[in-house]
């Protein structure tokens, strides 16, 4: 009977077994760990893997006549992996030479994220010394997909030789979590970005709502598909194949459709930071070799950006209002009769290693560079985030961050499009009073932001405005402990901090409910390789170098326009030097100490500007502070602290430094009081502007600083 069941499933589900199967022939003890999204997984693993294994089935999955009948024809045992008593029986099976299949999550998973991992499977692997073989099951949940059992490389779990039994168990469980998360990422079918979007359209249906903006209209997948295909046809006429095309648009659905349309046409969108000013945008245009810019006449008028367009000499400017008029009868016939019916045939074929977008570094410390990301990098980063964090169609993301920010592009737009998570785009993160209201009225469950923005949202929000939020994810800058405390006390929400860089598409590590500790930025995402190189003068940690599937293709630089400079660091080719000083503990958690550029050598000792800011926050938690380094005329270095606290003194800073147990060099030598700190549209503090204020005439400097003020903050604005 098992033969007939196997034959029926092979024909009906087109079951395929992929990967290296040699461990089944050579391993004496083989422990197979698998994901679990369907009750059919048990049958597929039992019938289609070599050396028919014994499958450990959770007790709650044995109910039902059909299930009972199927289980009666396959070797299985029913165990609750939450019960340590089940370990002895599984160990006996392994020691007898039988391969065993376990589901470490202990239950059916709701989505692509790896859920809770029980310690019992890790202890079984640890005590048995078995080869641990990850197998990813895709049980053909959609009509257009075949069922696959994907076998990955075998490994072992080591809990270490020192420490308590509890400590070794924790390390073994951490290792099993890494194995499951890495398998989830490796099993992702890496495709060009637009094809991933088409997969999501087919998976969730064209009528499924997915995106909205200030227009109060919810846009389903079908409408996004229609808009992007129409734009791809129009943009082909005005641009060349593989051309890098500038995009100058706000955070609205039309901007997303333009980016997707360019991608479908095999053009590369270069998304300009329109808030950076004409000089920065022109520098970005030169670096990326942009000759055509897509924008909106209405946006240019309302945002008063005509001087920016005037600073783009020799560029062809395409206005969306004009493109819409060019879509004629034949175009509409093409769209309705062909493209919407067979969208995969209507788009240009691409490689996953082709560029998909050019984003630009923030310029918070240096001239912006063009970061060239491939399809593979963006899709990989989405897969990495999905493996560790739950995103589902039941959620609604509120993303006020601008599209030109890598954090917004990948996490705030592409991730929702691929996962089916609804997303609400908001025009500007600086509307501190409006954004809490949007969250309340739209029932948002996930909020993306930066520490600075989150502090202002908390200041102006009613406690009920964020009552529906499940998660708040902070990135772009270091999360202030005071902001984290206020959000927990006022809204009951624990902020999950992420860390990354534009060069890594951008997320490198992310705190999750399973990997959280105050002050840490979570664990490295699966697939991220890292090296922490020692730095002179720094006792703990070192400079972080990374590589992985989410790493950029390279830089476009102003000095060498249109030429991709591949990543390379002191570790070797294909590595990226983040310039950040980090620590990494034995639990796998990452702590950011500061940036190499933000260390000063004073009196022969290395002093962190981030530590100076930390001391200031300890002394004055209700205000904002930023430290910069000033090179004096006689060649020495001194530290300058800009603060919005009019009563802050060096005496209070010295007292705070003593309370923190840090040395006196962590107290800024000079204090400058300002009304507000300058903030980039990405949410980061504009250190370039602050550093410029330390140069030249003191009176001019203080007058300029006093005028700095964020949009929509009000005269009495204070951070949370």
XYZ file of C-alpha atoms in Angstrom:
720
model
C 0.000 0.000 0.000
C 2.854 2.416 0.759
C 4.090 1.846 -2.810
C 0.703 2.859 -4.234
C 0.537 5.950 -1.987
C 4.033 6.937 -3.115
C 3.103 6.480 -6.787
C -0.095 8.504 -6.401
C 1.685 11.376 -4.653
C 4.523 11.398 -7.166
C 2.064 11.828 -10.035
C -0.338 14.227 -8.297
C 2.239 16.476 -6.629
C 5.211 16.006 -8.972
C 7.431 15.208 -6.000
C 11.174 15.739 -6.517
C 14.064 15.037 -4.161
C 16.980 17.435 -4.702
C 20.440 17.819 -3.218
C 23.246 15.584 -1.992
C 21.871 12.187 -0.911
C 25.212 10.566 0.029
C 24.650 10.942 3.819
C 21.813 8.433 3.530
C 24.293 5.843 2.274
C 27.237 6.529 4.583
C 26.026 7.998 7.869
C 25.596 5.535 10.750
C 23.390 7.864 12.730
C 21.284 10.277 10.746
C 19.010 12.883 12.320
C 16.902 14.679 9.716
C 15.522 18.085 10.753
C 12.794 19.576 8.582
C 10.453 22.545 8.400
C 6.769 21.828 8.872
C 4.104 23.780 6.952
C 1.679 20.988 6.057
C 0.490 17.682 7.517
C 1.479 16.175 4.189
C 5.145 16.792 5.111
C 5.140 13.694 7.327
C 4.083 11.414 4.467
C 6.441 12.955 1.898
C 9.476 12.610 4.167
C 8.627 9.047 5.122
C 8.000 7.799 1.573
C 10.406 9.721 -0.656
C 13.665 9.941 1.301
C 16.214 7.110 0.879
C 16.609 4.598 3.741
C 12.998 4.996 4.819
C 13.195 7.008 8.062
C 11.081 6.976 11.179
C 9.138 10.239 11.384
C 8.419 11.723 14.812
C 4.880 13.133 14.628
C 3.466 15.729 17.065
C 0.500 14.249 19.017
C -1.975 16.879 17.812
C -1.461 15.797 14.193
C -2.690 12.223 14.602
C -6.405 13.015 14.723
C -8.660 12.292 11.760
C -9.469 9.166 9.766
C -7.420 10.033 6.688
C -4.412 11.007 8.783
C -4.675 7.814 10.836
C -4.915 5.709 7.689
C -1.853 7.345 6.101
C 0.182 7.033 9.295
C -0.655 3.332 9.484
C 1.304 2.800 6.254
C 4.495 4.669 7.176
C 7.045 4.156 9.973
C 6.410 6.794 12.620
C 6.344 7.481 16.327
C 4.207 9.994 18.179
C 6.192 12.210 20.560
C 5.814 15.639 22.096
C 9.188 17.321 21.598
C 8.390 19.636 24.473
C 8.615 16.622 26.793
C 12.219 15.588 27.661
C 11.030 12.000 28.213
C 10.675 11.603 24.449
C 14.452 11.954 24.060
C 15.304 8.434 25.262
C 13.091 6.670 22.710
C 14.433 8.745 19.834
C 18.016 8.114 20.972
C 17.366 4.370 20.914
C 16.152 4.610 17.321
C 19.255 6.526 16.233
C 21.628 4.141 18.007
C 19.936 1.230 16.287
C 20.898 2.746 12.897
C 17.454 4.019 11.849
C 17.313 7.509 10.293
C 14.929 9.726 12.262
C 12.978 12.782 11.072
C 12.195 15.520 13.583
C 10.298 18.794 13.270
C 12.245 21.032 15.703
C 9.465 23.633 15.746
C 7.157 20.999 17.229
C 4.072 22.197 15.346
C 2.806 23.438 12.017
C 4.331 26.802 11.114
C 2.059 29.617 9.968
C 4.492 31.355 7.621
C 8.052 31.319 6.327
C 9.708 32.381 9.597
C 11.433 29.803 11.781
C 9.366 29.641 14.956
C 10.252 28.451 18.452
C 12.875 25.679 18.405
C 12.607 23.134 21.196
C 15.809 22.140 23.016
C 14.985 18.400 22.913
C 15.937 17.928 19.208
C 19.213 19.796 19.853
C 19.948 17.588 22.866
C 19.195 14.466 20.810
C 21.722 15.609 18.193
C 24.226 16.499 20.905
C 23.976 13.261 22.900
C 23.760 10.905 19.906
C 26.595 12.501 17.925
C 24.411 11.987 14.854
C 24.872 13.665 11.500
C 22.266 16.434 11.359
C 20.754 16.642 7.878
C 18.551 19.663 7.088
C 15.727 18.933 4.622
C 13.419 21.664 3.409
C 9.927 20.549 2.435
C 7.843 22.470 -0.057
C 4.653 20.438 -0.228
C 3.273 22.165 -3.332
C 0.916 24.475 -1.464
C 0.075 26.242 -4.728
C -1.284 24.699 -7.899
C 1.532 26.047 -10.055
C 4.350 24.655 -7.905
C 5.741 21.138 -7.610
C 6.522 19.478 -4.290
C 10.203 19.439 -3.421
C 12.320 17.812 -0.755
C 15.568 19.763 -0.793
C 18.461 18.099 1.050
C 21.312 20.284 2.322
C 24.778 19.520 3.648
C 25.011 17.400 6.790
C 26.563 18.911 9.904
C 27.044 18.245 13.624
C 25.854 20.067 16.719
C 28.442 20.807 19.374
C 27.452 22.257 22.722
C 31.017 22.933 23.783
C 33.135 21.164 26.359
C 32.983 23.741 29.156
C 30.243 25.358 31.170
C 27.158 23.946 32.835
C 24.782 21.443 31.269
C 22.242 24.232 30.892
C 24.810 26.338 29.048
C 25.704 23.490 26.647
C 22.012 22.875 25.988
C 21.487 26.562 25.186
C 24.437 26.581 22.771
C 23.211 23.400 21.065
C 19.726 24.901 20.663
C 21.243 28.098 19.247
C 23.170 25.996 16.747
C 19.993 24.176 15.682
C 18.199 27.506 15.224
C 21.038 28.637 12.937
C 20.737 25.424 10.919
C 16.974 25.827 10.454
C 17.182 29.512 9.542
C 20.055 28.990 7.110
C 18.148 26.149 5.445
C 15.114 28.412 5.040
C 17.203 31.039 3.225
C 19.069 28.499 1.070
C 15.762 26.937 -0.013
C 14.506 30.264 -1.355
C 14.082 30.136 -5.139
C 16.229 33.122 -6.089
C 14.690 34.859 -9.085
C 14.767 38.359 -10.571
C 12.834 40.778 -8.386
C 9.912 41.261 -10.749
C 9.433 37.501 -11.072
C 9.298 37.282 -7.270
C 6.581 39.936 -7.413
C 4.700 37.854 -10.000
C 4.995 34.784 -7.755
C 3.381 36.794 -4.960
C 0.594 37.937 -7.294
C -0.189 34.324 -8.180
C 0.130 33.140 -4.579
C -2.139 35.730 -2.973
C -4.412 36.592 -5.907
C -4.795 39.768 -7.921
C -7.673 40.953 -5.760
C -5.635 40.794 -2.549
C -5.028 44.282 -1.092
C -1.337 45.039 -0.642
C -0.519 48.762 -0.695
C -1.979 52.175 0.115
C -0.775 55.736 0.544
C -2.273 59.114 1.385
C -4.982 58.677 -1.232
C -7.027 56.432 1.117
C -7.369 53.946 -1.743
C -6.211 50.393 -1.120
C -4.362 49.052 -4.151
C -4.618 45.299 -4.796
C -1.901 43.239 -6.449
C -3.702 43.377 -9.799
C -3.596 47.166 -9.907
C 0.107 47.301 -9.013
C 0.705 44.737 -11.754
C -1.264 46.763 -14.301
C 0.470 50.036 -13.441
C 3.960 48.536 -13.548
C 3.407 46.747 -16.876
C 1.993 49.887 -18.483
C 4.922 51.966 -17.248
C 7.410 49.355 -18.437
C 6.028 49.665 -21.971
C 6.164 53.454 -21.925
C 9.634 53.674 -20.372
C 11.089 51.299 -22.982
C 10.423 53.986 -25.609
C 12.399 56.672 -23.819
C 15.318 54.671 -22.437
C 17.908 52.136 -23.558
C 18.193 48.504 -22.534
C 19.989 48.183 -19.144
C 20.147 51.974 -18.781
C 20.355 53.451 -15.291
C 17.331 55.745 -14.941
C 16.920 58.331 -12.195
C 13.757 58.234 -10.066
C 12.690 61.420 -8.287
C 9.388 60.621 -6.597
C 7.871 60.686 -3.100
C 6.724 57.748 -0.983
C 3.584 56.860 -2.967
C 2.245 53.845 -4.846
C 3.095 55.430 -8.208
C 6.780 55.519 -7.229
C 6.712 51.789 -6.464
C 5.030 51.132 -9.824
C 7.767 53.142 -11.596
C 10.517 51.129 -9.893
C 8.799 47.846 -10.775
C 8.133 49.050 -14.322
C 11.791 49.927 -14.859
C 12.783 46.536 -13.468
C 10.356 44.730 -15.765
C 11.833 46.645 -18.733
C 15.400 45.678 -17.705
C 16.272 49.209 -16.705
C 17.965 50.024 -13.399
C 16.251 52.641 -11.195
C 18.595 55.011 -9.366
C 16.483 56.484 -6.586
C 17.575 60.024 -5.763
C 17.440 61.604 -2.328
C 15.497 64.741 -3.237
C 15.959 66.165 0.285
C 19.769 66.224 -0.039
C 19.819 69.331 -2.223
C 20.824 70.055 -5.845
C 24.555 69.530 -5.341
C 24.158 66.062 -3.821
C 21.629 64.936 -6.436
C 23.829 66.140 -9.278
C 26.775 64.273 -7.728
C 24.658 61.118 -7.523
C 23.546 61.557 -11.143
C 27.136 61.825 -12.333
C 28.296 58.829 -10.293
C 25.549 56.535 -11.636
C 25.723 57.862 -15.222
C 22.055 58.876 -15.255
C 20.795 60.591 -18.415
C 17.028 60.190 -17.921
C 14.993 61.088 -14.817
C 11.395 60.040 -14.081
C 9.424 62.384 -11.839
C 6.034 64.031 -11.407
C 5.233 67.629 -12.319
C 2.807 67.855 -9.406
C 5.450 66.593 -6.975
C 8.061 69.042 -8.245
C 5.632 71.946 -7.852
C 4.319 71.006 -4.425
C 7.749 70.207 -2.993
C 9.310 73.251 -4.722
C 12.054 71.164 -6.299
C 12.469 73.058 -9.554
C 15.988 74.223 -8.508
C 16.911 70.562 -8.172
C 15.789 69.800 -11.732
C 17.658 72.861 -12.960
C 20.816 71.375 -11.425
C 20.598 68.287 -13.687
C 22.087 69.552 -16.948
C 21.762 67.390 -20.022
C 19.154 65.080 -18.441
C 15.923 64.123 -20.161
C 13.110 64.605 -17.643
C 10.049 62.352 -18.029
C 6.937 63.487 -16.181
C 4.394 60.830 -15.234
C 1.561 63.148 -16.243
C 2.963 63.294 -19.793
C 3.651 59.546 -19.972
C 0.055 58.807 -19.046
C -1.165 60.758 -22.099
C 1.116 58.719 -24.389
C -0.576 55.415 -23.527
C -2.685 54.915 -26.646
C -5.243 52.414 -27.929
C -2.664 49.870 -29.118
C -0.916 50.112 -25.759
C -4.181 49.428 -23.938
C -4.862 46.455 -26.207
C -1.352 45.095 -25.510
C -1.908 45.508 -21.784
C -5.345 43.881 -21.594
C -5.015 41.141 -24.203
C -1.409 40.108 -23.622
C 0.551 41.574 -20.710
C -2.071 41.124 -17.995
C -2.807 37.595 -19.191
C 0.797 36.467 -19.648
C 2.934 38.884 -17.616
C 5.982 36.599 -17.547
C 6.166 36.828 -21.334
C 5.684 40.606 -21.317
C 8.805 41.365 -19.268
C 12.479 41.263 -20.194
C 14.520 38.248 -19.111
C 17.263 38.982 -16.604
C 19.885 37.290 -14.471
C 19.665 37.430 -10.696
C 23.185 38.879 -10.740
C 22.134 41.878 -12.853
C 21.762 45.247 -11.094
C 18.221 45.887 -9.869
C 18.562 49.265 -8.133
C 21.067 51.970 -7.303
C 20.691 53.536 -3.886
C 22.902 56.186 -2.417
C 24.662 56.321 0.930
C 23.225 58.883 3.304
C 26.123 61.286 3.197
C 25.921 61.672 6.975
C 29.735 61.568 7.178
C 31.015 61.734 3.590
C 29.986 62.358 -0.034
C 27.206 59.928 -1.095
C 28.207 56.925 -3.201
C 26.000 54.924 -5.543
C 25.426 51.429 -4.130
C 24.597 48.938 -6.888
C 22.409 46.107 -5.611
C 21.627 42.982 -7.623
C 18.320 41.125 -7.816
C 19.969 38.358 -5.794
C 21.028 40.740 -3.004
C 17.564 42.263 -2.500
C 15.703 38.945 -2.729
C 18.252 37.326 -0.393
C 17.839 40.074 2.203
C 14.065 39.663 2.073
C 14.499 35.892 2.540
C 16.913 36.455 5.429
C 14.458 38.737 7.226
C 11.552 36.367 6.575
C 13.518 33.478 8.065
C 13.880 35.190 11.449
C 10.852 37.476 11.675
C 7.171 36.868 11.072
C 5.561 38.860 8.258
C 2.159 37.748 6.982
C -0.933 39.003 5.111
C -2.583 39.439 8.508
C -0.178 42.309 9.244
C -0.188 45.888 8.033
C 3.124 47.737 7.860
C 3.329 51.500 8.346
C 6.347 52.732 6.393
C 6.930 56.507 6.546
C 10.587 56.229 5.483
C 11.494 57.537 2.000
C 11.942 55.030 -0.811
C 15.516 56.161 -1.489
C 16.505 54.791 1.938
C 17.709 51.165 1.633
C 15.848 50.251 4.830
C 12.608 51.505 3.289
C 13.249 50.044 -0.172
C 13.913 46.468 0.932
C 12.129 46.066 4.267
C 9.395 48.644 3.819
C 8.379 47.980 0.201
C 9.842 44.866 -1.402
C 9.373 42.611 1.611
C 5.621 43.388 1.892
C 5.165 42.948 -1.877
C 6.834 39.526 -1.791
C 5.205 38.283 1.435
C 1.713 39.643 0.852
C 1.916 41.915 3.909
C -0.173 45.058 3.473
C 1.849 48.261 3.634
C 0.820 51.863 4.139
C 3.280 54.331 2.613
C 3.451 57.773 4.165
C 4.926 60.819 2.435
C 7.349 62.000 5.095
C 8.664 60.624 8.397
C 8.848 64.215 9.690
C 5.076 64.543 10.173
C 5.341 63.668 13.845
C 1.697 64.344 14.736
C 0.169 62.775 11.623
C 1.936 59.397 11.653
C 0.519 58.202 15.018
C -2.931 59.126 13.726
C -2.373 57.076 10.565
C -1.305 54.110 12.673
C -4.487 54.386 14.734
C -6.910 54.838 11.837
C -5.360 52.152 9.604
C -4.885 49.519 12.359
C -1.177 49.134 11.591
C 0.592 46.227 13.299
C 4.232 46.848 12.287
C 6.042 50.203 12.248
C 9.421 50.946 10.655
C 11.387 53.928 11.915
C 14.635 55.311 13.271
C 15.421 56.139 16.889
C 15.094 59.877 16.261
C 11.761 59.585 14.480
C 10.387 57.128 17.039
C 11.232 59.552 19.829
C 9.108 62.283 18.228
C 6.237 59.897 17.422
C 6.142 58.880 21.088
C 6.160 62.546 22.125
C 3.068 63.445 20.111
C 1.104 60.165 20.148
C -1.848 59.262 22.288
C -1.272 55.911 24.071
C -4.049 54.395 21.940
C -2.497 55.455 18.626
C -0.091 52.519 18.660
C -2.339 50.079 20.518
C -2.557 47.685 17.548
C 1.190 47.492 16.944
C 2.764 44.065 17.385
C 6.279 45.118 16.452
C 8.292 48.309 16.057
C 11.542 47.863 14.140
C 14.210 50.539 14.497
C 17.162 50.929 12.148
C 19.337 53.489 10.429
C 20.948 54.695 13.662
C 21.612 53.443 17.174
C 18.461 53.052 19.265
C 18.437 55.350 22.275
C 17.763 53.454 25.539
C 15.483 56.305 26.578
C 13.376 55.901 23.430
C 13.094 52.160 24.090
C 12.012 52.844 27.683
C 9.376 55.427 26.684
C 7.833 53.115 24.072
C 7.602 50.276 26.569
C 6.073 52.443 29.297
C 3.695 54.466 27.117
C 2.628 51.889 24.513
C 3.718 48.526 25.940
C 5.795 47.847 22.818
C 9.323 46.454 22.842
C 11.349 47.991 20.006
C 13.313 45.505 17.894
C 16.560 47.084 16.754
C 18.192 46.170 13.468
C 21.630 46.936 12.115
C 22.847 47.196 8.563
C 24.177 49.325 5.757
C 23.052 50.247 2.272
C 25.866 48.063 0.924
C 24.186 44.972 2.434
C 20.714 45.659 0.997
C 20.653 46.721 3.983
C 19.988 44.402 6.964
C 22.936 42.571 8.565
C 21.464 41.680 11.959
C 18.020 41.978 13.511
C 16.597 41.604 16.999
C 13.617 39.259 17.178
C 11.419 37.945 19.986
C 13.714 34.884 20.036
C 16.985 36.882 19.943
C 16.569 39.986 22.030
C 18.653 41.713 24.661
C 18.662 45.357 25.604
C 21.520 47.156 23.877
C 22.014 44.416 21.272
C 20.972 44.511 17.617
C 19.963 40.853 17.533
C 21.890 38.119 15.752
C 23.521 38.092 12.345
C 21.021 37.102 9.672
C 21.409 33.580 8.269
C 23.920 33.486 5.437
C 25.908 36.497 6.669
C 29.588 35.639 7.108
C 31.512 37.933 9.415
C 35.015 38.683 10.622
C 35.768 40.972 13.571
C 39.245 42.405 13.130
C 41.100 43.900 16.135
C 41.618 47.657 16.235
C 44.450 49.467 17.985
C 43.265 51.147 21.152
C 40.011 49.138 21.343
C 40.048 46.426 24.021
C 36.709 44.769 23.307
C 35.407 43.871 19.872
C 36.813 45.063 16.592
C 35.980 46.282 13.112
C 33.256 44.263 11.405
C 33.808 42.850 7.908
C 30.946 40.950 6.253
C 30.032 39.097 3.094
C 26.982 37.137 2.062
C 24.222 36.778 -0.529
C 22.893 40.249 0.317
C 26.154 42.084 -0.425
C 26.193 44.757 -3.133
C 27.749 44.377 -6.571
C 29.841 47.469 -5.798
C 29.991 51.253 -5.783
C 29.441 53.952 -8.353
C 31.780 56.799 -7.426
C 31.708 60.400 -8.569
C 35.387 60.121 -9.532
C 34.713 57.129 -11.843
C 31.167 57.498 -13.213
C 29.240 54.448 -14.354
C 31.953 51.941 -13.382
C 31.126 49.431 -10.649
C 33.876 49.162 -8.055
C 33.569 45.655 -6.564
C 33.614 45.342 -2.754
C 36.932 44.612 -1.121
C 38.229 45.018 2.414
C 41.351 44.187 4.393
C 39.994 40.650 4.785
C 39.920 40.076 1.029
C 38.005 40.401 -2.224
C 34.229 40.161 -1.888
C 34.219 41.397 1.713
C 32.791 44.697 2.920
C 34.369 46.755 5.693
C 31.394 48.209 7.567
C 33.585 50.680 9.446
C 31.671 49.762 12.617
C 33.244 48.548 15.844
C 31.197 45.644 17.202
C 31.195 42.990 19.883
C 29.743 39.503 19.467
C 28.899 37.380 22.507
C 28.657 33.603 22.858
C 24.863 33.736 22.548
C 25.264 35.105 19.028
C 24.091 38.628 19.876
C 25.720 41.667 18.276
C 26.545 44.957 20.013
C 27.539 48.088 18.094
C 30.220 50.046 19.950
C 30.656 52.805 17.381
C 32.097 53.719 14.013
C 35.806 53.812 13.251
C 35.351 57.345 11.899
C 33.717 58.281 15.193
C 36.690 57.490 17.372
C 39.093 60.241 18.421
C 42.595 59.867 19.816
C 42.857 62.278 22.728
C 45.713 62.271 25.249
C 46.938 59.063 23.653
C 43.660 57.192 24.229
C 40.868 56.170 21.860
C 37.617 57.950 22.721
C 34.291 56.990 21.165
C 32.043 59.842 20.091
C 29.130 57.449 20.562
C 30.175 57.017 24.199
C 30.210 60.812 24.585
C 26.615 60.847 23.315
C 25.758 57.977 25.674
C 27.077 59.967 28.644
C 24.998 62.962 27.495
C 21.848 60.818 27.276
C 22.533 59.540 30.789
C 22.859 63.099 32.083
C 19.920 64.485 30.064
C 17.603 61.715 28.811
C 14.791 64.037 27.716
C 16.809 65.843 25.050
C 18.821 65.096 21.901
C 22.610 65.104 21.726
C 25.246 64.638 18.999
C 29.025 64.643 19.307
C 31.539 65.582 16.612
C 35.304 65.867 16.444
C 36.884 69.251 15.834
C 40.497 69.609 14.656
C 41.849 72.795 16.180
C 44.171 75.266 14.501
C 47.197 74.035 16.442
C 46.599 70.474 15.177
C 45.046 68.924 18.269
C 41.631 67.244 18.447
C 38.781 68.189 20.722
C 35.233 66.885 21.127
C 32.146 69.064 20.708
C 28.698 68.090 21.968
C 25.624 69.657 20.377
C 22.654 69.421 22.730
C 19.051 70.599 22.792
C 19.198 70.824 26.600
C 19.731 74.522 27.490
C 20.735 73.650 31.069
C 23.259 70.882 30.388
C 26.703 71.525 31.904
C 30.024 69.704 31.931
C 29.526 69.134 35.653
C 26.373 67.076 34.988
C 28.198 65.207 32.218
C 31.102 64.368 34.531
C 28.699 63.067 37.162
C 26.969 60.888 34.535
C 30.351 59.561 33.361
C 31.214 58.547 36.930
C 27.845 56.771 37.298
C 28.509 54.847 34.092
C 32.026 53.953 35.205
C 33.699 55.526 32.179
C 36.704 57.852 32.111
C 36.627 61.638 32.008
C 37.609 61.689 28.306
C 34.048 60.532 27.570
C 32.876 64.005 28.585
C 32.810 66.461 25.684
C 35.295 69.311 25.958
C 32.881 71.872 24.464
C 29.085 72.178 24.586
C 26.925 73.967 22.032
C 23.218 74.453 22.809
C 20.878 74.330 19.778
C 17.122 74.358 19.396
C 17.092 71.145 17.337
C 19.658 68.854 15.767
C 19.778 68.690 11.956
C 18.249 65.426 10.757
C 18.546 63.818 7.347
C 15.329 62.598 5.723
C 16.531 59.052 6.400
C 16.305 59.744 10.136
C 20.026 59.953 10.819
C 21.670 62.925 12.478
C 23.412 65.093 9.891
C 26.945 65.025 11.282
C 28.338 66.802 8.212
C 26.152 69.833 8.974
C 27.148 69.746 12.637
C 30.840 69.462 11.839
C 30.590 72.435 9.505
C 29.162 74.445 12.406
C 32.382 73.913 14.381
C 34.396 75.699 11.697
C 34.669 79.428 11.104
C 33.182 82.307 13.024
C 31.629 81.318 16.381
C 28.759 83.812 16.206
C 27.744 82.678 12.708
C 27.977 79.102 13.882
C 25.675 79.535 16.859
C 23.141 81.576 14.874
C 22.997 78.880 12.215
C 22.596 76.160 14.826
C 19.792 78.010 16.570
C 17.770 78.036 13.356
C 17.858 74.269 12.841
C 14.445 72.773 13.369
C 12.670 69.625 12.035
C 9.482 69.872 9.993
C 6.160 69.717 11.881
C 7.834 69.623 15.301
C 6.385 72.822 16.760
C 8.137 75.471 18.797
C 8.108 73.389 21.969
C 9.261 70.176 20.283
C 11.184 67.803 22.501
C 12.094 64.171 21.851
C 10.492 61.446 23.910
